[in-house]
XYZ file of C-alpha atoms in Angstrom:
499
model
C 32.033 -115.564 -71.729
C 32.016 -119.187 -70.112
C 31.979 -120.281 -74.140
C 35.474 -118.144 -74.036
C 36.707 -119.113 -70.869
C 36.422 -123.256 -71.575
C 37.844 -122.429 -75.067
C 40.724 -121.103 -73.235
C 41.314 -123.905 -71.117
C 41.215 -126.358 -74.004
C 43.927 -124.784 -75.438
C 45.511 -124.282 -72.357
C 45.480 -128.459 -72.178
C 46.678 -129.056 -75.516
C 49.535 -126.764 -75.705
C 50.529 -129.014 -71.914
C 50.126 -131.553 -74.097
C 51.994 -130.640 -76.922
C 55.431 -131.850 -76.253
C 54.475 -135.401 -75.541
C 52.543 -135.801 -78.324
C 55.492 -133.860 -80.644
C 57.001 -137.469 -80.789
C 54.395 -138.810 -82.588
C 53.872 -139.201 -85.942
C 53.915 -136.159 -88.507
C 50.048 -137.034 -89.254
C 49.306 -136.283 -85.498
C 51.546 -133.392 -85.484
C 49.154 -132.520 -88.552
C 46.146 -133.070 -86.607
C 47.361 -131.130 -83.312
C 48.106 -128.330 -85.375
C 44.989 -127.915 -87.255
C 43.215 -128.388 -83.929
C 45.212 -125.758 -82.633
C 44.497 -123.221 -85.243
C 40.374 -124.236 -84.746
C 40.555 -123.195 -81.171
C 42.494 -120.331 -82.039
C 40.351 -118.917 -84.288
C 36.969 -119.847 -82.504
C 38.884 -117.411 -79.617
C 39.056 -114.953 -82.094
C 35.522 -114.883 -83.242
C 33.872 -115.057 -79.348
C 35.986 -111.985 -78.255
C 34.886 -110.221 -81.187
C 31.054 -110.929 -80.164
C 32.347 -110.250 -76.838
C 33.342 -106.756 -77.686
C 30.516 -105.817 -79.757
C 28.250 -106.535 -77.008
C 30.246 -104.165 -74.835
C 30.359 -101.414 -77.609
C 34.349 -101.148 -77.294
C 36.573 -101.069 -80.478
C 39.434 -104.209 -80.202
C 42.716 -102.785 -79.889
C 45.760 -103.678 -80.884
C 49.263 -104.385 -78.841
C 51.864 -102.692 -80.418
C 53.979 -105.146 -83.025
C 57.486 -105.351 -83.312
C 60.641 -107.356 -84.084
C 61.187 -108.601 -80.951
C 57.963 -109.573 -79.861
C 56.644 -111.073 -83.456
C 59.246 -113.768 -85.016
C 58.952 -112.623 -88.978
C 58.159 -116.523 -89.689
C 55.400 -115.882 -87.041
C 51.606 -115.782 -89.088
C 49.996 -112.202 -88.172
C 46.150 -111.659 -87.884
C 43.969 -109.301 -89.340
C 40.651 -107.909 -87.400
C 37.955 -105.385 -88.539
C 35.353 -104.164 -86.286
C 32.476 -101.712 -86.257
C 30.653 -99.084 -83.682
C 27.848 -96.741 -83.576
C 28.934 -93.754 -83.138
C 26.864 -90.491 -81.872
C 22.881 -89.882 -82.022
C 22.432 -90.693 -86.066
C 24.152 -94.015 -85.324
C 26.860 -93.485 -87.909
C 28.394 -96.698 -89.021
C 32.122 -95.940 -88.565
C 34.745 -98.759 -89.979
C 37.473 -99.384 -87.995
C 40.989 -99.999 -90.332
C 42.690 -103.583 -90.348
C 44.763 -104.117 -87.095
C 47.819 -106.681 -86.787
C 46.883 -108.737 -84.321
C 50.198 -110.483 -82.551
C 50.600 -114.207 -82.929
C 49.779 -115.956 -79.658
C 52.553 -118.610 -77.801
C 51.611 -121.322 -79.416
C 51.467 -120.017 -83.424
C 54.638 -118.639 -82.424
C 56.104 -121.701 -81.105
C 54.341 -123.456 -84.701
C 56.365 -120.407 -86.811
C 59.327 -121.006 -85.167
C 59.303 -124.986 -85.941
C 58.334 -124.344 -89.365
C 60.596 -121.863 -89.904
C 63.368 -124.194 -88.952
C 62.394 -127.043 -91.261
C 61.674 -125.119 -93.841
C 65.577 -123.665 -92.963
C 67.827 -126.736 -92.426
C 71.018 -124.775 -93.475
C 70.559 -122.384 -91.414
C 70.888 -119.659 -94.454
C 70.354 -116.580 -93.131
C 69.639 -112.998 -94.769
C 70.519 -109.605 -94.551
C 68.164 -106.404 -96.537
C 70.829 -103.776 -98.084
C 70.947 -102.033 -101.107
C 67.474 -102.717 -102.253
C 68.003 -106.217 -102.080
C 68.791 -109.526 -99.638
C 71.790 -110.714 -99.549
C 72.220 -114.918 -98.379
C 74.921 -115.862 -96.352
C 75.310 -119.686 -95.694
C 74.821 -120.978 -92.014
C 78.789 -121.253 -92.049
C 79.685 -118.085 -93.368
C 81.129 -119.495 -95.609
C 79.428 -118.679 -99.726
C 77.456 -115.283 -99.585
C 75.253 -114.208 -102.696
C 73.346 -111.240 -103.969
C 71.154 -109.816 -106.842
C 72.533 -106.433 -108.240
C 70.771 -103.850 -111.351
C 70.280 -100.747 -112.657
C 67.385 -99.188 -114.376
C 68.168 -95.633 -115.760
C 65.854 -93.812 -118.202
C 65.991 -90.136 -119.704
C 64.264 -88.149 -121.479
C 65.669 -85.172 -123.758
C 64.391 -82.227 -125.525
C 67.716 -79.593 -127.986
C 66.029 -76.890 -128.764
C 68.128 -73.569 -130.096
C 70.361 -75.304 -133.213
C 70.292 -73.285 -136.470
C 70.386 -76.808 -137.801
C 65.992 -77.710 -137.304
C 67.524 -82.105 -137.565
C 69.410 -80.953 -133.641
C 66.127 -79.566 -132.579
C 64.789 -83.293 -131.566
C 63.044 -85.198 -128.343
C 63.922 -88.462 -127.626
C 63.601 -91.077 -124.645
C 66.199 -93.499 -123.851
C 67.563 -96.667 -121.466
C 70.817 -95.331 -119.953
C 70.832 -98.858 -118.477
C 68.927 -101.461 -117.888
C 71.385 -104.163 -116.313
C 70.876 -107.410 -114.315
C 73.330 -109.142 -112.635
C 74.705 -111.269 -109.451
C 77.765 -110.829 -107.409
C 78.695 -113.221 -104.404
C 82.010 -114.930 -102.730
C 83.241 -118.104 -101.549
C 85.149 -118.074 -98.335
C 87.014 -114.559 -97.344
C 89.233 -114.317 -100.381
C 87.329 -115.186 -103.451
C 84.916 -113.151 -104.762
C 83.091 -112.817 -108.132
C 80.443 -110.166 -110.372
C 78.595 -110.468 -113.317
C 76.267 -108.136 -115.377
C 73.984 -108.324 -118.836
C 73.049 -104.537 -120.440
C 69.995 -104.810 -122.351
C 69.515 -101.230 -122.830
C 68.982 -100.206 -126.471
C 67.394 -103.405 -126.831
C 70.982 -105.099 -127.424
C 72.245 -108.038 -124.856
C 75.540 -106.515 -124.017
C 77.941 -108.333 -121.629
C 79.197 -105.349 -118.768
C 81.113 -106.511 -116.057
C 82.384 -110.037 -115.617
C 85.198 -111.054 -113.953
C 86.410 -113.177 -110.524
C 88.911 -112.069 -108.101
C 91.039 -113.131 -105.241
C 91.294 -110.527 -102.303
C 93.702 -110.608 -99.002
C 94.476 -108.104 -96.400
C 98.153 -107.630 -94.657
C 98.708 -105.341 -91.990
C 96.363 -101.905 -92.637
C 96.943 -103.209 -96.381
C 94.233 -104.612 -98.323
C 94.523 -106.025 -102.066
C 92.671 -107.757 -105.030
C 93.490 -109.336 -108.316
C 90.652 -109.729 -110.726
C 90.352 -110.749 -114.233
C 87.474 -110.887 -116.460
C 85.862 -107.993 -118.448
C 86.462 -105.060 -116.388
C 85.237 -101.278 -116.519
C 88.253 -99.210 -116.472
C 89.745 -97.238 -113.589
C 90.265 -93.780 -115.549
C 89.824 -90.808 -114.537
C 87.348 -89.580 -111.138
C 83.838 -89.762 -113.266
C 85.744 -92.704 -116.102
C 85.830 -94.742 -113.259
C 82.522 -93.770 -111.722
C 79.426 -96.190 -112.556
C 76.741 -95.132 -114.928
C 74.601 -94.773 -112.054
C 76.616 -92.796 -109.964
C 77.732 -89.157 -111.161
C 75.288 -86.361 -110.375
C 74.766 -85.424 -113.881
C 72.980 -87.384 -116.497
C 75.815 -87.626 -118.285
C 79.688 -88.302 -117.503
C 82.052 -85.285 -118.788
C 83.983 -84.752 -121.454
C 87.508 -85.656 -119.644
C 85.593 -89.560 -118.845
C 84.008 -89.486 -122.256
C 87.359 -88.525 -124.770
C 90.565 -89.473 -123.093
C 89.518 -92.707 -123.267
C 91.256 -95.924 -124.935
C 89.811 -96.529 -128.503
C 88.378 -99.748 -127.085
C 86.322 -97.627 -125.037
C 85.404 -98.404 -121.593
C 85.364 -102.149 -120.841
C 88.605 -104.897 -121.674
C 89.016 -108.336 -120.972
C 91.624 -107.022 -118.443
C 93.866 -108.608 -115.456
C 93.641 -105.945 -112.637
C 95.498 -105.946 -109.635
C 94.393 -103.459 -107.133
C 96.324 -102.075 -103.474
C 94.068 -99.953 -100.908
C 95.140 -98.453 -98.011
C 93.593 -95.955 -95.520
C 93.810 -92.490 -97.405
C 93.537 -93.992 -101.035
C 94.141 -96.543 -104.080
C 96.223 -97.714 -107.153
C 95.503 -99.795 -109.723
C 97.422 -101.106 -112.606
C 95.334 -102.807 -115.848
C 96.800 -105.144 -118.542
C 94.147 -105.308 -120.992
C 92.718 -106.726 -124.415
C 89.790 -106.136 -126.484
C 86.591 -105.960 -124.897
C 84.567 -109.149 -124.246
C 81.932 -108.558 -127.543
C 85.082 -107.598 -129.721
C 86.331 -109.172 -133.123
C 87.789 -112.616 -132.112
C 89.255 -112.762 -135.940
C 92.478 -110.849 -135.558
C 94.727 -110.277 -132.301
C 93.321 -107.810 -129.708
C 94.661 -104.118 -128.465
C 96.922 -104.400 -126.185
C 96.083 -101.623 -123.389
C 98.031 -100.656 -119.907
C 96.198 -98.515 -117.621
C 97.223 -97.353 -113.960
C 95.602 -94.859 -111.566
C 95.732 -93.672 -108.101
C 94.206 -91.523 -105.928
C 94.999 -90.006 -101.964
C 93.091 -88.503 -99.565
C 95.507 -86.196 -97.538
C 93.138 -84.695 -95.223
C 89.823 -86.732 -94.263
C 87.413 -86.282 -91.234
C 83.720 -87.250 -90.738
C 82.673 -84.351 -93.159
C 85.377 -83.261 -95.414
C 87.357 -84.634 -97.345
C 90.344 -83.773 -100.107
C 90.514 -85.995 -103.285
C 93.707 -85.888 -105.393
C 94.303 -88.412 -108.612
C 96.692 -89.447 -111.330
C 96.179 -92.191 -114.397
C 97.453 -92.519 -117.391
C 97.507 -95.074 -120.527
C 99.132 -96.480 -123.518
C 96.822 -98.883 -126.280
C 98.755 -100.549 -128.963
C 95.709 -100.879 -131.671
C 95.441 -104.495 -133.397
C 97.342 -105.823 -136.154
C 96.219 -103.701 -139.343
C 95.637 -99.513 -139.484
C 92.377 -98.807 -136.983
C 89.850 -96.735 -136.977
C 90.279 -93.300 -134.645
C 86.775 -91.605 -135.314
C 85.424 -90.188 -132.334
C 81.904 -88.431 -131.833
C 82.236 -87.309 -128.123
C 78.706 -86.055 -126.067
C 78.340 -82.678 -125.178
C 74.782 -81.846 -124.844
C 73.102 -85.093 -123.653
C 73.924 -88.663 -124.711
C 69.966 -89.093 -126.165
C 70.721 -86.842 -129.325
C 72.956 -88.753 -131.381
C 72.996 -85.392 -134.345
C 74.174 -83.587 -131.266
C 78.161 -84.479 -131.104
C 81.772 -82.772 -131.253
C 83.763 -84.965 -134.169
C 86.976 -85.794 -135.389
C 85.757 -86.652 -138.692
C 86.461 -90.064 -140.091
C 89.866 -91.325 -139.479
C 91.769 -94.437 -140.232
C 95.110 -95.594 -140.112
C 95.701 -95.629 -136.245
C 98.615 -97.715 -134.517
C 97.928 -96.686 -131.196
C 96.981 -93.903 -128.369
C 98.402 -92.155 -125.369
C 96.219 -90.716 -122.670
C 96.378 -89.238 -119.280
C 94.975 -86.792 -116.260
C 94.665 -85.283 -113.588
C 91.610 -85.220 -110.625
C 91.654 -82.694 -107.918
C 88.915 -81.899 -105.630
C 86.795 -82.862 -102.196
C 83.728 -81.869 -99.943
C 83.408 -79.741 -97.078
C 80.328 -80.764 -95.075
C 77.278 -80.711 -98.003
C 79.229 -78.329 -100.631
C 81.578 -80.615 -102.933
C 83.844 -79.390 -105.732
C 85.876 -81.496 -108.436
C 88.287 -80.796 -111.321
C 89.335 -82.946 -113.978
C 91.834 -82.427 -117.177
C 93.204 -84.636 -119.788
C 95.380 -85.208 -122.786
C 94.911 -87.972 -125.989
C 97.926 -88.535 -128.419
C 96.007 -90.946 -131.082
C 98.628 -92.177 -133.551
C 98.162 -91.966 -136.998
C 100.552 -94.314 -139.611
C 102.098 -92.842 -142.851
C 104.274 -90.204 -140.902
C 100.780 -87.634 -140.314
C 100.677 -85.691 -136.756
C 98.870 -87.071 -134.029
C 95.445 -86.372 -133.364
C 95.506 -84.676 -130.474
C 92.025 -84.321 -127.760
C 92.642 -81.785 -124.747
C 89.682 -82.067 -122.371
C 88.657 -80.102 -118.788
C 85.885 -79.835 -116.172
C 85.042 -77.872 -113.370
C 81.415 -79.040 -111.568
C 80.655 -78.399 -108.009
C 77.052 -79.232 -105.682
C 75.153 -78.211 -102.630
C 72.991 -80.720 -100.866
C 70.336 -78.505 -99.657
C 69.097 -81.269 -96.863
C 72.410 -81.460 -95.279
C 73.180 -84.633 -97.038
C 76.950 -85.462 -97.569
C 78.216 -85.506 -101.101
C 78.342 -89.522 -102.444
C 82.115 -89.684 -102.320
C 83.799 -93.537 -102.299
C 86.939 -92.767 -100.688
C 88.156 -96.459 -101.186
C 88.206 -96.206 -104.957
C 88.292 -92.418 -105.101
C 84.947 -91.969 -107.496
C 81.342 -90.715 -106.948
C 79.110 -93.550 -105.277
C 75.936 -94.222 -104.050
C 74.517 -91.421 -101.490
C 73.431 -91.997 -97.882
C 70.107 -90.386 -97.649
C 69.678 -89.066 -94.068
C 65.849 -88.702 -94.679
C 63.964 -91.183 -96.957
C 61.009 -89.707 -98.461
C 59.800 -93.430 -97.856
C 60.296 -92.902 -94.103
C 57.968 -89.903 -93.723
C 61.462 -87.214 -94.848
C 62.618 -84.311 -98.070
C 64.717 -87.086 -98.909
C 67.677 -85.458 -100.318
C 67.828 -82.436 -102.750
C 70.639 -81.284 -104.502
C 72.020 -78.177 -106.697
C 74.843 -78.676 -108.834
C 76.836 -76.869 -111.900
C 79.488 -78.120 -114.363
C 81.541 -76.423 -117.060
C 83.609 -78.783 -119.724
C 86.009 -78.119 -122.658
C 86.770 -80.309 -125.544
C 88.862 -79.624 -128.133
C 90.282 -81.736 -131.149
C 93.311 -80.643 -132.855
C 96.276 -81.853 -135.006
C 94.069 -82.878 -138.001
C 91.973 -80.823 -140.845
C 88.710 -82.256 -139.567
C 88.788 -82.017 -135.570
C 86.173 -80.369 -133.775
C 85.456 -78.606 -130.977
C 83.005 -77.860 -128.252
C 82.201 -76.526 -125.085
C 78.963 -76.934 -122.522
C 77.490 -75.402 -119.400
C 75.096 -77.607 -117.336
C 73.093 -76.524 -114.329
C 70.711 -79.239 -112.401
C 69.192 -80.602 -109.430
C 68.725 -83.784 -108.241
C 66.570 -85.608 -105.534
C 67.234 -88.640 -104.263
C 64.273 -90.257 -102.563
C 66.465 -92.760 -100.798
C 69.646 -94.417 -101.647
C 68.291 -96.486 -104.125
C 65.977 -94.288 -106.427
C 66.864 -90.997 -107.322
C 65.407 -88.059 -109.976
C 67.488 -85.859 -112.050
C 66.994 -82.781 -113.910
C 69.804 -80.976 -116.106
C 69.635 -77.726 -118.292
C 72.755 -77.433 -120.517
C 73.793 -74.844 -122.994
C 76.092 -76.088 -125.229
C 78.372 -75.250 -128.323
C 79.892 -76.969 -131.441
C 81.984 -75.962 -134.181
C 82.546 -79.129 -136.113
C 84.779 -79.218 -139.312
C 83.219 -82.507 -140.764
C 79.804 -84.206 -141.089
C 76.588 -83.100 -141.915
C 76.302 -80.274 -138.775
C 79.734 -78.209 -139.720
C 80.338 -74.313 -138.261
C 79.586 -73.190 -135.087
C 75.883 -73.614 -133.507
C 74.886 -73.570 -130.398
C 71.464 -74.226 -128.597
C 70.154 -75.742 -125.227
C 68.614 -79.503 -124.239
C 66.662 -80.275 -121.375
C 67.295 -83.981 -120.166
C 65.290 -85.711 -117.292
C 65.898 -88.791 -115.876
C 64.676 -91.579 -113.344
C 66.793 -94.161 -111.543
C 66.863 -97.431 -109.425
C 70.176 -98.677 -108.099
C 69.889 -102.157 -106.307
């Protein structure tokens, strides 16, 4: 005890001593330090002995962010006690042991030279985010990692009946800004095992009033449609419907594009001037596309909300007849055999598409319709090829969770989990349902197709999330190897990460 007690008052004298000798050179700093640490630790190991001697277990003071400086170093102690007459030898678990004054005091000036800039950090999302001392540049990480897993069984044809695994994405990429008006985004795709350039643009932003605004331009996902516009890892089923995946530009779903977009409080419109997209043919002149959507909310509280939405587009295909094939997804986008076709067409000039998005949430129950209408032109005076999609899908949080509704851009979004499995809750659980149509018409070889899905998902926390969908489905193709009607049902699972 006197051992502990002169220890003490050692270190009571050097920390007293401390600022003086701060002005010396870093090599005494050095030195003070490492004596420091010595003391510390020989303090450590005599009230150990001391509390072995008295048979008590050490106990810990309570840790927290106030009181421990995350820069601050933490110490681990173990002990051990006989316990009861057969003198059981009971370990006691790791405790945190808080950082005294003075290694606080050391954190804290290490911390700061480690820090000139003053760059400070903020955990969202999965990830930090780094804003400059100033405010001024702020920086962030982004990704997706989405595999499935599906299993058609029920196909007179036995090449449907397959099980395969798949990367629904597997994307990397940064966003950041510079100042309070410029902002940029870029993403890589690597699923499939193909580098594949997603979004990429940079954009100028500005509010006026209760008005807010952007222009971006780069290679830009389109704003079609309430799932076309939705992120692959953000609808509740595995895969988007038939209304996001068919009345759809030929280009598909990305274009070098210039964007300008208006927001205000109950909803959005955007208007889209766009090319080819950014991995496109760079020997002839690109598509020429104009898209424009827009959405309202005309009743929204703290738990409901009513979602209504318009878009439409006309593509002008390059110079030279195009291609119009299409082989849309209806039961799961893992079995490629598994598809409602047009049949091979060429000689397109251009397309016309548009829809129509109605539906909201009330509390955990959401509901949301979608329907659409393709005019693909075909040269040499033939009729159109015509695609008329719909789809009715609806869910029911079970754990009181609201639905993930983005009422900025009017699409599905990320959820806000009200009870992290990771924190000790469910998580969140959810039911959901979803009819869809497709139908091709106005030449000899269009197809048609219909599917019912049913599936739950659970959603650990906002970031990872585990879905399960049943769907029974139907074809009756005209073209291709898989012609007549057939039905069946595939079983798709699926595990994702959102940061």
């Amino acid at each position: 005890m006197k051992r502990l007690l002169c220890a003490g008052a050692s270190v009571s004298a050097l920390l007293l001593a401390t600022p003086a000798l701060a002005k010396n050179t870093q090599g005494d700093q050095a030195e003070i330090l490492a004596l420091l640490r010595a003391q510390a630790s020989e303090i450590a190991a005599l009230r150990a002995r001391l509390e072995a001697v008295e048979n008590k277990a050490p106990v810990a003071a309570p840790v927290t962010a106030a009181a421990t400086p995350s820069a601050a170093p933490q110490r681990v102690a173990s002990a051990s006690s006989t316990v009861g007459n057969d003198s059981e030898t009971v370990s006691f678990a790791p405790q945190i042991i808080p950082p005294s004054p003075a290694e606080q005091t050391v954190a804290q000036a290490r911390a700061a030279a480690a820090n000139p800039s003053g760059v400070t950090t903020e955990w969202r999302g999965g990830l930090p985010i780094f804003h400059s001392a100033d405010g001024k540049y702020t920086f962030k990480m982004r990704g997706r990692i989405i595999n499935h897993v599906s299993s058609t069984f029920g196909s007179k044809y036995d090449a449907r009946n397959i099980t395969t695994t798949g990367a629904r994405a597997l994307r990397i990429g940064i966003e950041g800004a510079i100042g309070t008006h410029f902002f940029y985004q870029f993403e890589n795709d690597f699923a499939d095992n193909v580098s594949d350039v997603g979004t990429m643009f940079v954009g100028w932003r500005n509010d006026v009033g209760q008005i807010s605004y952007d222009v971006r331009f780069g290679n830009m996902f389109n704003d079609r449609s309430f799932e076309g516009s939705s992120g692959s890892d953000a609808p509740p089923f595995l895969e988007r419907n038939v209304v996001a995946t068919s009345i759809i530009p030929q280009r598909g779903f990305y274009g070098i594009a210039l964007m300008p977009r208006i927001f205000w409080k109950s909803g959005h419109a955007s208007i889209t001037l766009s090319g080819d997209n950014v991995d496109a043919n760079q020997t002839v002149s690109d598509s020429r596309t104009v898209l424009a959507r827009a959405h309202w909310n005309p009743l929204r509280t703290d738990r409901s909300i009513v979602h209504l939405g318009l878009w439409g587009f006309d593509e002008k295909l390059a110079n030279g007849p195009g291609a119009l094939t299409r082989n849309t997804v209806i039961g799961g986008r893992f079995n490629s055999l598994l598809r409602v076709s047009t049949g091979t067409l060429t000689g397109g000039t251009g397309t016309t598409g548009y829809g129509a998005e109605v539906g909201g949430y009330a509390g955990p129950l959401w509901v949301m319709g979608e329907a659409g209408e393709r005019h693909a032109r075909l040269s040499g005076g033939r009729d159109d090829l015509v695609t008329k999609a719909w789809s009715l899908s609806g869910g029911w949080f079970l754990t009181g969770d609201l639905p993930p509704y983005n009422p900025r851009l009017g699409t599905f979004a990320q959820p806000r989990v009200l009870r992290p499995v990771f924190d000790g809750g469910p998580g969140a659980i959810e039911l959901l349902t979803r009819y869809e149509n497709l139908d091709y018409s106005g030449v000899p070889t269009a197809g048609k197709g219909s599917a019912v899905t049913a599936g739950v998902n659970w959603y650990l926390d906002s970031i990872i999330r585990m879905q399960f969908n049943l769907i029974h489905w139907n074809t009756e193709n005209r073209a291709g190897a898989f012609t007549g009607k057939d039905s069946g049902e595939t079983v798709s699972g699926g595990i994702g990460v959102t940061f």
